[in-house]
Amino acid sequence: MEEDYFWTLVSRYFSNEASEEDKEALATLLAESEARQQQWENAKQQWKATPKLPKHDRTRAKQLLLKGMTKSRQRDEMRDFERTLSRKRRTGQWLRWGAACLLVSLSVFVYIRFEKIASENMPLLSINKIEVPQGNVQKILLPDGTKVWLNAGSTLEYPEPFLARNVQLTGEGFFEVVRNEALPFTVKTKDLQVRVLGTSFNVKQYQQEAAAVEVSSGSVRVSLEKDSLESTVLSPAEGVVLDTAHHKLIKSSLDLNRLAAWREGKLIFEDQPMQEIIPTLERWYQVQIVLSDESIGDRRFSGTFQQERLQNILQIMHHAICIDFEIDQPHVTLTAGSCE
């Protein structure tokens, strides 16, 4: 039965007995069924559910296997024997006793077998967490071959082993996903879920900033994390921004050259208000920018910079939108001024 097969693959993986074919079969089962993915997630939660146990205590893994495998097997065996007993009751009481003894023997065998599997070199799922400090950009390679560029102040989390191809992002990341039609790749942020087969795209959601997705190649399905009915499909040179006030996704076209900018060390601002530009400058230059007058946040600015000093950028803003600045690392103060 598929239920037994699924748990058997799980047990083989945990006991380091899984072949490459077993791993592929397990990945396929996870991809084909959201219920299976939920079982996988529940497994991780169950292993973490007992804080008094050491992090790598095998007891939790045993509980999972015995619960998922032994009970399933015993349930199936019980049904089979009950059918047999109902057909052969007329042959005498000895048959019922024999069947009961055989059922007990099989149950003990299953329990001992999977108790042994669970106790031998049981690796537990772990979460890898990559944090990129302010002022840095980092490139990483995920276990499936997917390439990820993480912008300053970003965090990426993913499970090990990387069977379900799900990652959690805070900040900004550009993904070049290895195509696997049997196993979609999913990026989750606080508000969005991005699902792809194989493509390249940018996802952005920093704290206190609107979430956005932009596509470079292939197609991407974007949905709200808390409302999957609110979704849209993006093609190359298309993007979407979350309108938090109305809980809607706003779709638009975009410039692909701008999409690659931050990975190449470029800052591109296109008629953006300073209140949107300031968080980017803070992350890139590891400073804290304070406005002496909140109205400065509404002034709009355009400009392209590559590996430029912050003082030079502020000097250009001074002439373009009439602001004065004072730098006292790590603090920067912006005030309304003349354009002279």
Coordinates of C-alpha atoms in Angstrom, one line a residue, residues 315 318-324 337-340:
Q315 CA 25.7 65.4 -2.3
H318 CA 21.5 67.8 -2.1
H319 CA 21.5 69.4 -5.5
A320 CA 18.6 67.4 -7.0
I321 CA 16.0 67.7 -4.3
C322 CA 17.3 70.4 -2.0
I323 CA 18.3 68.5 1.1
D324 CA 21.2 69.1 3.5
G337 CA 17.8 73.1 2.6
S338 CA 18.7 75.1 -0.5
C339 CA 19.9 73.6 -3.7
E340 CA 23.0 75.8 -3.8

